[in-house]
Short mmCIF file of C-alpha atoms in Angstrom, two decimals:
data_model
loop_
_atom_site.label_atom_id
_atom_site.label_comp_id
_atom_site.label_asym_id
_atom_site.label_seq_id
_atom_site.Cartn_x
_atom_site.Cartn_y
_atom_site.Cartn_z
CA UNK Z 1 0.04 0.03 -0.11
CA UNK Z 2 1.79 3.09 -1.10
CA UNK Z 3 -0.13 5.52 1.12
CA UNK Z 4 1.05 3.33 4.24
CA UNK Z 5 4.70 3.59 2.98
CA UNK Z 6 4.39 7.30 2.71
CA UNK Z 7 3.10 7.37 6.36
CA UNK Z 8 5.74 5.17 7.59
CA UNK Z 9 8.38 7.48 5.77
CA UNK Z 10 6.89 10.52 7.40
CA UNK Z 11 7.09 8.75 10.95
CA UNK Z 12 10.59 8.09 10.96
CA UNK Z 13 12.49 9.29 14.22
CA UNK Z 14 14.30 12.14 12.30
CA UNK Z 15 10.96 13.49 10.90
CA UNK Z 16 9.30 13.08 14.09
CA UNK Z 17 11.99 15.18 15.81
CA UNK Z 18 11.78 17.73 13.10
CA UNK Z 19 8.11 18.04 13.36
CA UNK Z 20 8.37 18.58 17.22
CA UNK Z 21 11.13 21.01 16.86
CA UNK Z 22 9.33 22.65 14.04
CA UNK Z 23 6.00 22.94 16.18
CA UNK Z 24 7.87 24.27 19.13
CA UNK Z 25 9.68 26.90 17.21
CA UNK Z 26 6.81 27.99 15.13
CA UNK Z 27 4.59 28.40 18.38
CA UNK Z 28 7.10 30.45 20.18
CA UNK Z 29 7.69 32.68 17.35
CA UNK Z 30 4.02 33.01 16.55
CA UNK Z 31 3.24 33.96 19.98
CA UNK Z 32 5.45 36.96 19.97
CA UNK Z 33 3.51 40.18 18.75
CA UNK Z 34 4.42 40.99 15.43
CA UNK Z 35 6.64 38.03 14.41
CA UNK Z 36 4.33 36.56 11.98
CA UNK Z 37 4.08 33.05 10.55
CA UNK Z 38 5.52 34.17 7.29
CA UNK Z 39 8.44 35.50 9.27
CA UNK Z 40 8.89 32.41 11.26
CA UNK Z 41 8.97 30.15 8.06
CA UNK Z 42 11.34 32.47 6.37
CA UNK Z 43 13.82 32.75 9.18
CA UNK Z 44 14.23 29.13 9.42
CA UNK Z 45 13.84 27.95 5.86
CA UNK Z 46 17.63 28.11 5.46
CA UNK Z 47 18.04 25.34 7.84
CA UNK Z 48 16.10 22.97 5.63
CA UNK Z 49 18.38 23.22 2.67
CA UNK Z 50 20.72 20.45 3.62
CA UNK Z 51 18.02 18.01 4.47
CA UNK Z 52 16.07 15.53 2.14
CA UNK Z 53 13.19 17.39 0.36
CA UNK Z 54 10.35 15.63 2.18
CA UNK Z 55 12.08 16.23 5.62
CA UNK Z 56 12.67 19.84 4.97
CA UNK Z 57 9.08 20.45 3.84
CA UNK Z 58 7.96 18.60 7.08
CA UNK Z 59 10.17 21.10 9.16
CA UNK Z 60 8.59 23.97 7.28
CA UNK Z 61 5.11 22.74 7.64
CA UNK Z 62 5.57 22.13 11.34
CA UNK Z 63 6.88 25.66 11.60
CA UNK Z 64 4.02 27.15 9.77
CA UNK Z 65 1.18 25.42 11.53
CA UNK Z 66 2.81 26.07 14.98
CA UNK Z 67 3.15 29.81 14.30
CA UNK Z 68 -0.52 30.04 13.29
CA UNK Z 69 -1.45 28.34 16.67
CA UNK Z 70 0.99 30.53 18.55
CA UNK Z 71 -0.51 33.73 17.70
CA UNK Z 72 -3.46 32.73 20.04
CA UNK Z 73 -1.29 33.13 23.13
CA UNK Z 74 -0.72 36.88 23.02
CA UNK Z 75 -4.39 37.44 21.59
CA UNK Z 76 -5.72 35.66 24.67
CA UNK Z 77 -3.34 36.88 27.28
CA UNK Z 78 -2.40 40.26 26.05
CA UNK Z 79 -5.25 41.16 23.76
CA UNK Z 80 -2.67 41.49 20.84
CA UNK Z 81 -2.71 38.99 17.83
CA UNK Z 82 0.81 37.35 17.71
CA UNK Z 83 -0.13 36.82 13.89
CA UNK Z 84 -2.68 38.73 11.79
CA UNK Z 85 -4.58 35.33 11.83
CA UNK Z 86 -5.44 35.79 15.31
CA UNK Z 87 -7.11 39.03 15.22
CA UNK Z 88 -10.68 37.44 15.88
CA UNK Z 89 -9.04 35.39 18.63
CA UNK Z 90 -8.69 38.48 20.63
CA UNK Z 91 -12.63 39.15 20.65
CA UNK Z 92 -13.55 36.28 22.86
CA UNK Z 93 -10.16 35.00 24.08
CA UNK Z 94 -8.93 38.16 25.91
CA UNK Z 95 -12.36 38.67 27.87
CA UNK Z 96 -12.30 34.97 28.86
CA UNK Z 97 -8.61 35.62 30.39
CA UNK Z 98 -9.82 38.83 32.12
CA UNK Z 99 -12.55 36.87 33.84
CA UNK Z 100 -10.06 34.04 34.99
CA UNK Z 101 -10.48 31.72 32.15
CA UNK Z 102 -7.43 32.05 30.17
CA UNK Z 103 -6.17 28.62 30.88
CA UNK Z 104 -9.42 27.20 29.38
CA UNK Z 105 -9.27 29.73 26.43
CA UNK Z 106 -5.64 28.44 25.61
CA UNK Z 107 -6.85 24.73 25.81
CA UNK Z 108 -9.93 25.45 23.74
CA UNK Z 109 -7.88 27.38 21.26
CA UNK Z 110 -5.40 24.30 20.94
CA UNK Z 111 -8.22 21.79 20.44
CA UNK Z 112 -9.88 23.92 17.86
CA UNK Z 113 -6.45 24.48 16.07
CA UNK Z 114 -5.65 20.78 15.87
CA UNK Z 115 -9.04 19.99 14.36
CA UNK Z 116 -8.79 22.90 11.96
CA UNK Z 117 -5.49 21.89 11.08
CA UNK Z 118 -6.46 18.19 10.51
CA UNK Z 119 -9.35 19.11 8.24
CA UNK Z 120 -7.38 21.37 6.18
CA UNK Z 121 -4.61 18.53 5.63
CA UNK Z 122 -7.31 16.17 4.86
CA UNK Z 123 -8.77 18.35 2.04
CA UNK Z 124 -4.90 18.67 0.93
CA UNK Z 125 -4.75 14.94 0.88
CA UNK Z 126 -7.79 13.95 -0.79
CA UNK Z 127 -8.98 16.92 -2.97
CA UNK Z 128 -5.98 19.08 -3.86
CA UNK Z 129 -6.54 18.95 -7.72
CA UNK Z 130 -10.13 19.67 -8.18
CA UNK Z 131 -9.98 22.34 -5.39
CA UNK Z 132 -7.13 24.01 -7.13
CA UNK Z 133 -9.19 24.19 -10.36
CA UNK Z 134 -11.92 25.93 -8.42
CA UNK Z 135 -9.24 28.44 -7.22
CA UNK Z 136 -8.38 29.21 -10.89
CA UNK Z 137 -11.86 30.27 -11.52
CA UNK Z 138 -11.50 33.45 -9.33
CA UNK Z 139 -10.57 36.74 -11.26
CA UNK Z 140 -10.36 40.26 -10.35
CA UNK Z 141 -14.12 40.68 -10.00
CA UNK Z 142 -14.55 37.69 -7.65
CA UNK Z 143 -11.77 39.06 -5.43
CA UNK Z 144 -13.50 42.32 -5.43
CA UNK Z 145 -16.86 40.88 -4.45
CA UNK Z 146 -14.87 38.84 -1.87
CA UNK Z 147 -13.63 41.89 -0.22
CA UNK Z 148 -16.94 43.43 -0.28
CA UNK Z 149 -18.22 40.30 1.51
CA UNK Z 150 -15.49 40.72 3.99
CA UNK Z 151 -16.43 44.27 4.80
CA UNK Z 152 -20.21 43.32 5.44
CA UNK Z 153 -18.58 41.50 8.43
CA UNK Z 154 -18.21 44.99 10.11
CA UNK Z 155 -21.74 44.50 11.56
CA UNK Z 156 -20.58 41.66 13.51
CA UNK Z 157 -17.35 43.25 14.58
CA UNK Z 158 -18.81 46.47 15.87
CA UNK Z 159 -19.03 46.65 19.55
CA UNK Z 160 -22.32 48.46 20.34
CA UNK Z 161 -22.73 50.97 17.49
CA UNK Z 162 -23.00 49.75 14.02
CA UNK Z 163 -22.46 53.31 12.74
CA UNK Z 164 -19.01 53.75 14.62
CA UNK Z 165 -18.07 50.20 13.20
CA UNK Z 166 -18.73 51.37 9.54
CA UNK Z 167 -16.83 54.49 10.13
CA UNK Z 168 -13.97 52.63 11.57
CA UNK Z 169 -14.02 50.22 8.48
CA UNK Z 170 -14.10 53.21 6.10
CA UNK Z 171 -11.18 54.71 8.05
CA UNK Z 172 -9.37 51.50 7.47
CA UNK Z 173 -10.16 51.55 3.50
CA UNK Z 174 -8.97 55.17 3.49
CA UNK Z 175 -5.65 54.25 5.24
CA UNK Z 176 -5.33 51.32 2.78
CA UNK Z 177 -5.11 53.99 -0.14
CA UNK Z 178 -2.15 55.77 1.25
CA UNK Z 179 1.01 55.21 -0.99
CA UNK Z 180 1.47 53.66 -4.41
CA UNK Z 181 -1.86 52.60 -5.91
CA UNK Z 182 -2.43 48.84 -6.28
CA UNK Z 183 -2.94 49.31 -10.25
CA UNK Z 184 -1.40 52.01 -12.23
CA UNK Z 185 1.20 53.14 -9.62
CA UNK Z 186 -0.06 56.46 -8.80
CA UNK Z 187 1.08 58.23 -5.63
CA UNK Z 188 -1.63 59.25 -3.28
CA UNK Z 189 -2.23 60.93 0.03
CA UNK Z 190 1.49 60.90 1.15
CA UNK Z 191 1.74 64.44 2.03
CA UNK Z 192 5.07 64.76 0.39
CA UNK Z 193 6.45 62.05 3.08
CA UNK Z 194 8.51 59.70 1.37
CA UNK Z 195 8.08 57.31 4.32
CA UNK Z 196 4.55 56.92 3.22
CA UNK Z 197 5.26 55.72 -0.47
CA UNK Z 198 5.06 52.07 0.63
CA UNK Z 199 1.68 52.71 2.36
CA UNK Z 200 0.73 51.63 5.85
CA UNK Z 201 1.99 48.12 6.47
CA UNK Z 202 -0.57 45.77 7.86
CA UNK Z 203 1.62 44.33 10.52
CA UNK Z 204 2.87 47.45 12.00
CA UNK Z 205 -0.75 48.67 11.97
CA UNK Z 206 -2.17 45.56 13.68
CA UNK Z 207 0.50 45.88 16.52
CA UNK Z 208 -0.17 49.54 16.84
CA UNK Z 209 -3.85 49.31 17.04
CA UNK Z 210 -4.14 46.25 19.16
CA UNK Z 211 -1.13 46.24 21.44
CA UNK Z 212 -0.31 50.08 21.96
CA UNK Z 213 -3.75 50.73 23.62
CA UNK Z 214 -3.57 47.81 25.90
CA UNK Z 215 -0.05 49.04 27.05
CA UNK Z 216 -1.16 52.47 27.73
CA UNK Z 217 -4.17 51.08 29.63
CA UNK Z 218 -1.82 48.60 31.68
CA UNK Z 219 0.32 51.64 32.66
CA UNK Z 220 -2.71 53.82 33.62
CA UNK Z 221 -4.16 51.46 35.87
CA UNK Z 222 -2.79 49.80 39.21
CA UNK Z 223 -4.83 46.74 38.82
CA UNK Z 224 -3.07 43.41 37.90
CA UNK Z 225 -3.27 42.66 34.21
CA UNK Z 226 -5.03 39.19 34.64
CA UNK Z 227 -6.92 38.04 37.53
CA UNK Z 228 -8.05 34.48 38.89
CA UNK Z 229 -11.21 33.93 40.34
CA UNK Z 230 -9.81 30.77 41.96
CA UNK Z 231 -6.62 28.48 41.99
CA UNK Z 232 -5.41 27.31 38.49
CA UNK Z 233 -7.11 24.26 37.63
CA UNK Z 234 -4.50 23.07 35.34
CA UNK Z 235 -5.13 22.23 31.54
CA UNK Z 236 -8.91 21.93 31.94
CA UNK Z 237 -8.85 19.71 29.13
CA UNK Z 238 -12.03 17.86 30.12
CA UNK Z 239 -14.25 21.09 30.20
CA UNK Z 240 -12.52 22.31 26.83
CA UNK Z 241 -13.42 19.01 25.07
CA UNK Z 242 -16.86 19.28 26.44
CA UNK Z 243 -17.25 22.86 25.03
CA UNK Z 244 -15.40 21.77 21.75
CA UNK Z 245 -17.80 18.72 21.24
CA UNK Z 246 -20.82 20.86 22.07
CA UNK Z 247 -19.63 23.17 19.28
CA UNK Z 248 -18.90 20.38 16.95
CA UNK Z 249 -21.03 22.05 14.08
CA UNK Z 250 -19.23 25.44 14.40
CA UNK Z 251 -15.75 23.55 14.26
CA UNK Z 252 -16.81 21.87 11.15
CA UNK Z 253 -18.03 24.96 9.55
CA UNK Z 254 -15.41 27.14 10.63
CA UNK Z 255 -12.64 24.52 9.39
CA UNK Z 256 -14.50 24.20 5.91
CA UNK Z 257 -14.59 28.03 5.72
CA UNK Z 258 -10.79 28.30 6.64
CA UNK Z 259 -9.90 25.63 3.92
CA UNK Z 260 -11.74 27.44 1.26
CA UNK Z 261 -10.58 30.93 2.09
CA UNK Z 262 -7.06 29.39 2.28
CA UNK Z 263 -7.35 27.97 -1.19
CA UNK Z 264 -7.95 31.51 -2.73
CA UNK Z 265 -4.41 33.10 -3.28
CA UNK Z 266 -3.85 36.00 -1.14
CA UNK Z 267 -6.70 35.67 1.27
CA UNK Z 268 -5.05 34.33 4.24
CA UNK Z 269 -6.04 33.40 7.72
CA UNK Z 270 -7.00 36.77 8.75
CA UNK Z 271 -10.04 36.89 6.50
CA UNK Z 272 -10.73 33.37 7.15
CA UNK Z 273 -10.97 33.64 10.95
CA UNK Z 274 -13.06 37.01 10.59
CA UNK Z 275 -15.58 35.25 8.17
CA UNK Z 276 -15.78 32.34 10.56
CA UNK Z 277 -16.16 34.39 13.54
CA UNK Z 278 -19.03 36.33 11.81
CA UNK Z 279 -20.87 33.32 10.79
CA UNK Z 280 -20.37 31.65 14.34
CA UNK Z 281 -21.87 34.84 15.83
CA UNK Z 282 -24.88 34.96 13.39
CA UNK Z 283 -25.69 31.35 13.79
CA UNK Z 284 -25.25 31.03 17.62
CA UNK Z 285 -28.12 31.09 20.03
CA UNK Z 286 -25.88 32.81 22.31
CA UNK Z 287 -24.86 35.67 19.92
CA UNK Z 288 -25.64 38.29 22.60
CA UNK Z 289 -22.66 36.86 24.61
CA UNK Z 290 -20.19 37.41 21.65
CA UNK Z 291 -17.58 40.07 22.61
CA UNK Z 292 -17.80 39.08 26.40
CA UNK Z 293 -15.88 35.85 26.46
CA UNK Z 294 -18.14 33.21 24.31
CA UNK Z 295 -16.21 30.06 23.69
CA UNK Z 296 -17.75 29.46 20.25
CA UNK Z 297 -16.24 32.60 18.82
CA UNK Z 298 -12.74 31.57 19.99
CA UNK Z 299 -13.37 28.13 18.67
CA UNK Z 300 -14.54 29.48 15.05
CA UNK Z 301 -11.50 31.80 14.91
CA UNK Z 302 -8.73 29.10 15.79
CA UNK Z 303 -10.16 26.32 13.60
CA UNK Z 304 -10.47 28.62 10.59
CA UNK Z 305 -7.07 30.06 10.72
CA UNK Z 306 -5.37 26.84 11.09
CA UNK Z 307 -7.25 25.13 8.35
CA UNK Z 308 -5.91 27.73 6.00
CA UNK Z 309 -2.52 25.93 6.40
CA UNK Z 310 -3.71 22.84 4.48
CA UNK Z 311 -5.93 24.89 2.11
CA UNK Z 312 -3.27 27.24 1.14
CA UNK Z 313 -0.95 24.54 0.29
CA UNK Z 314 -3.36 23.35 -2.33
CA UNK Z 315 -2.81 25.94 -4.94
CA UNK Z 316 0.78 26.15 -3.88
CA UNK Z 317 1.45 22.40 -4.60
CA UNK Z 318 -0.98 21.95 -7.67
CA UNK Z 319 -0.70 25.24 -9.50
CA UNK Z 320 2.54 26.75 -8.08
CA UNK Z 321 0.27 29.83 -6.83
CA UNK Z 322 0.87 30.59 -3.10
CA UNK Z 323 -2.39 30.41 -1.26
CA UNK Z 324 -1.01 32.30 1.67
CA UNK Z 325 2.26 34.49 2.37
CA UNK Z 326 3.90 31.76 4.17
CA UNK Z 327 3.04 29.42 1.31
CA UNK Z 328 5.16 31.72 -0.94
CA UNK Z 329 8.25 31.11 1.24
CA UNK Z 330 7.48 27.27 1.03
CA UNK Z 331 7.28 27.52 -2.62
CA UNK Z 332 10.74 29.05 -2.87
CA UNK Z 333 12.14 26.24 -0.66
CA UNK Z 334 10.43 23.61 -2.89
CA UNK Z 335 12.31 25.37 -5.84
CA UNK Z 336 15.51 25.31 -4.03
CA UNK Z 337 15.12 21.58 -3.30
CA UNK Z 338 14.53 20.83 -7.03
CA UNK Z 339 10.87 20.06 -6.58
CA UNK Z 340 8.39 21.50 -9.39
CA UNK Z 341 4.81 22.24 -8.29
CA UNK Z 342 2.24 21.35 -10.61
CA UNK Z 343 -0.35 18.87 -11.36
CA UNK Z 344 2.18 16.30 -12.18
CA UNK Z 345 3.82 16.59 -8.68
CA UNK Z 346 1.41 14.07 -7.09
CA UNK Z 347 2.34 11.33 -9.61
CA UNK Z 348 5.98 12.24 -10.66
CA UNK Z 349 7.30 13.12 -7.21
CA UNK Z 350 4.60 11.36 -5.04
CA UNK Z 351 7.10 10.08 -2.59
CA UNK Z 352 8.02 13.80 -1.67
CA UNK Z 353 4.65 15.26 -1.37
CA UNK Z 354 2.62 12.61 0.22
CA UNK Z 355 5.38 12.17 2.83
CA UNK Z 356 5.05 15.85 3.52
CA UNK Z 357 1.22 15.76 3.67
CA UNK Z 358 1.49 12.90 6.19
CA UNK Z 359 4.16 14.82 7.97
CA UNK Z 360 1.68 17.87 8.15
CA UNK Z 361 -0.93 15.55 9.79
CA UNK Z 362 1.67 14.25 12.37
CA UNK Z 363 2.95 17.93 13.22
CA UNK Z 364 -0.71 19.04 13.67
CA UNK Z 365 -1.51 16.12 16.11
CA UNK Z 366 1.89 16.73 18.03
CA UNK Z 367 0.50 20.53 18.28
CA UNK Z 368 -2.04 19.35 21.01
CA UNK Z 369 0.39 17.95 23.79
CA UNK Z 370 3.01 20.55 22.67
CA UNK Z 371 0.48 23.52 22.83
CA UNK Z 372 -1.07 22.42 25.95
CA UNK Z 373 2.28 22.41 27.77
CA UNK Z 374 3.57 25.61 26.38
CA UNK Z 375 0.18 27.42 27.02
CA UNK Z 376 -0.10 26.20 30.64
CA UNK Z 377 3.35 27.53 31.52
CA UNK Z 378 2.53 30.69 29.34
CA UNK Z 379 -0.46 31.47 31.23
CA UNK Z 380 1.05 30.85 34.73
CA UNK Z 381 4.14 32.90 33.85
CA UNK Z 382 2.07 36.07 32.52
CA UNK Z 383 0.11 36.17 35.67
CA UNK Z 384 3.31 35.93 37.77
CA UNK Z 385 5.23 38.73 35.94
CA UNK Z 386 4.89 42.20 37.60
CA UNK Z 387 3.54 44.88 35.45
CA UNK Z 388 6.86 46.85 35.84
CA UNK Z 389 8.57 43.98 33.86
CA UNK Z 390 5.66 42.96 31.56
CA UNK Z 391 4.86 46.18 30.05
CA UNK Z 392 8.58 47.10 29.06
CA UNK Z 393 9.09 43.45 27.75
CA UNK Z 394 5.87 43.63 25.60
CA UNK Z 395 6.70 47.09 24.43
CA UNK Z 396 10.28 45.96 23.39
CA UNK Z 397 8.58 43.08 21.39
CA UNK Z 398 6.21 45.29 19.65
CA UNK Z 399 8.94 47.45 18.51
CA UNK Z 400 11.14 44.76 17.45
CA UNK Z 401 7.96 43.18 15.64
CA UNK Z 402 7.28 46.22 13.78
CA UNK Z 403 10.77 47.06 12.60
CA UNK Z 404 11.40 43.49 11.60
CA UNK Z 405 8.76 43.56 8.93
CA UNK Z 406 10.97 45.75 6.68
CA UNK Z 407 13.80 46.78 8.90
CA UNK Z 408 12.32 50.16 8.74
CA UNK Z 409 12.07 52.79 11.38
CA UNK Z 410 9.25 54.23 9.61
CA UNK Z 411 7.16 51.11 10.47
CA UNK Z 412 7.93 51.50 13.99
CA UNK Z 413 6.86 55.33 13.87
CA UNK Z 414 3.49 54.14 12.15
CA UNK Z 415 2.83 51.51 14.73
CA UNK Z 416 3.27 54.30 17.55
CA UNK Z 417 1.22 56.75 15.84
CA UNK Z 418 -1.66 54.51 14.83
CA UNK Z 419 -1.55 53.01 18.38
CA UNK Z 420 -1.98 56.42 20.00
CA UNK Z 421 -4.70 57.24 17.54
CA UNK Z 422 -6.45 53.56 18.31
CA UNK Z 423 -6.42 54.37 22.05
CA UNK Z 424 -7.88 57.82 21.51
CA UNK Z 425 -10.63 56.28 19.21
CA UNK Z 426 -11.35 53.48 21.88
CA UNK Z 427 -12.42 56.25 24.37
CA UNK Z 428 -15.17 57.30 22.16
CA UNK Z 429 -16.12 53.69 21.48
CA UNK Z 430 -14.45 52.95 18.28
CA UNK Z 431 -13.13 49.39 17.93
CA UNK Z 432 -9.89 48.49 16.18
CA UNK Z 433 -11.16 45.50 14.51
CA UNK Z 434 -13.35 47.22 11.66
CA UNK Z 435 -10.30 49.51 11.11
CA UNK Z 436 -7.97 46.55 10.56
CA UNK Z 437 -10.37 44.80 8.53
CA UNK Z 438 -10.78 47.76 6.18
CA UNK Z 439 -6.93 48.14 6.01
CA UNK Z 440 -6.77 44.36 5.06
CA UNK Z 441 -9.37 44.36 2.44
CA UNK Z 442 -9.06 47.70 0.86
CA UNK Z 443 -6.23 46.85 -1.35
CA UNK Z 444 -7.90 43.54 -2.44
CA UNK Z 445 -11.31 45.51 -3.19
CA UNK Z 446 -9.30 48.27 -4.99
CA UNK Z 447 -7.28 46.00 -7.31
CA UNK Z 448 -10.29 43.89 -8.22
CA UNK Z 449 -12.38 46.71 -8.95
CA UNK Z 450 -9.87 48.57 -11.48
CA UNK Z 451 -8.93 45.29 -12.95
CA UNK Z 452 -12.47 44.14 -13.32
CA UNK Z 453 -13.42 47.58 -14.75
CA UNK Z 454 -10.47 47.53 -17.30
CA UNK Z 455 -11.46 43.87 -18.51
CA UNK Z 456 -15.18 44.82 -18.53
CA UNK Z 457 -14.50 47.87 -20.74
CA UNK Z 458 -12.30 45.84 -23.09
CA UNK Z 459 -15.20 43.32 -23.41
CA UNK Z 460 -17.89 46.02 -24.04
CA UNK Z 461 -19.80 45.80 -20.72
CA UNK Z 462 -18.49 46.62 -17.27
CA UNK Z 463 -21.85 45.68 -15.50
CA UNK Z 464 -21.95 42.36 -17.28
CA UNK Z 465 -18.37 41.70 -15.97
CA UNK Z 466 -19.25 42.46 -12.44
CA UNK Z 467 -22.99 40.97 -12.20
CA UNK Z 468 -23.12 37.84 -14.67
CA UNK Z 469 -20.18 35.65 -13.80
CA UNK Z 470 -21.69 32.66 -11.87
CA UNK Z 471 -19.08 32.87 -8.87
CA UNK Z 472 -19.79 36.43 -8.42
CA UNK Z 473 -23.46 36.04 -8.35
CA UNK Z 474 -23.00 33.44 -5.72
CA UNK Z 475 -20.86 35.94 -3.63
CA UNK Z 476 -23.47 38.77 -4.22
CA UNK Z 477 -26.09 36.62 -2.82
CA UNK Z 478 -24.09 35.76 -0.01
CA UNK Z 479 -23.35 39.69 0.68
CA UNK Z 480 -27.27 40.33 0.63
CA UNK Z 481 -27.78 37.36 3.08
CA UNK Z 482 -25.23 38.71 5.45
CA UNK Z 483 -26.77 42.20 5.44
CA UNK Z 484 -30.36 41.18 5.84
CA UNK Z 485 -30.15 37.90 7.74
CA UNK Z 486 -29.28 39.49 11.05
CA UNK Z 487 -32.50 41.88 10.67
CA UNK Z 488 -34.70 38.77 9.84
CA UNK Z 489 -33.11 36.93 12.96
CA UNK Z 490 -33.88 39.92 15.18
CA UNK Z 491 -37.42 40.33 13.87
CA UNK Z 492 -38.05 36.55 14.67
CA UNK Z 493 -36.71 36.97 18.23
CA UNK Z 494 -38.44 40.17 18.90
CA UNK Z 495 -41.90 38.43 20.04
CA UNK Z 496 -39.79 36.08 22.56
CA UNK Z 497 -38.04 39.14 23.78
CA UNK Z 498 -41.25 40.90 24.43
CA UNK Z 499 -42.73 38.01 26.26
CA UNK Z 500 -39.74 37.78 28.40
CA UNK Z 501 -39.82 41.23 29.37
CA UNK Z 502 -43.78 41.47 29.66
CA UNK Z 503 -44.00 40.11 33.29
CA UNK Z 504 -41.30 42.48 34.36
CA UNK Z 505 -42.99 45.57 33.43
#
């Protein structure tokens, strides 16, 4: 049985050691604010050049999947996404930690990450060629509508005021237009500052908008950063497993969303986690609890962003088109190893690719014990560290994370200025999440709109280009559904709410 041979090859002691080391290294790097999964893979990729191709790829896959999960640590314990994929994890993870359930949140994130990673790897193993063919059907117009669909999630990410959420999203889109235009190369809104020619970088903006306000609040208050209601209960694995099993449909839906979004080149885990979080909030009977430490939101985010690991590798291996930024680094490593991506890869070099896929399965499974062990000590350590040490340490990491993106002092300055602005806006009820969402989706929407308009004009009908393509029509239907479904749901719940409030009046 060839598949059994591939599994045995992936499970050799050397490959197992690489998987363990990769998951540990990726988790630690991903947990540091600003040090993204892309950076983790890029920094460690030279160490794989002297290895056999399959072993080198297993090491990179383990680093990748560990880094995506590692972003949950700082998201839960510091309210700062360790990686962009962990943005939605902050929404529920940090409130859980604030009420004393940080250990449960980390365990729940680990379980969801493992399940999501296994689902993505399973799709990679069984359905890579046909799913890659679907990704090829996405053109500029489809990406435009996908970005618009993402922007409709602002309703789910707005805390209290939809108007303020919409304004925050518009601010993010405006920020994304600063610098060189996505199409055409025009210079816009730089104010003659050369440092803005490259635009606003997502990672420094992410660190600034999420981390700097937390640091300011930590300095401004004398209370401990995190409190515990009672003595630490350990891993709380049984409780987390019960919650995950009770939310099994949420896990399955979020993992599927993460896999599909990962297949789309350039989308990435941040969009996948936000879409999954919004869908979990819409469909949950406890939607009112979201934003206050609801485990369903944490499960949705973590299962989706880890599912993008396997999903993103589908177009990378089959088409040579990276599904996510870390996949671009892995694609480069493939070329250095002499492995040519393409449809023939699964037949001509099946030994390498299938050994790698089974190694990814093994690394994802190993993430459970490793993640629980690291997470438990991380939670205990963070609670024990005094603020006088914690704040300078986190501030130092934010500066390093912002600087390391392009080795630029300007990125650090952008981080600080956006962080101060984000803290000021938060005083008036504006959340950072819609701003970040607009910043991420703005370039995708702009490039898709301009390219789609040019293509439609060349064909003779711009409207036909945007409104008659089958995938575009399907996404437009999802947009309409996402806009009106909350109103319909609220209308259905209104009689029940009136009956509940009736006796009290």
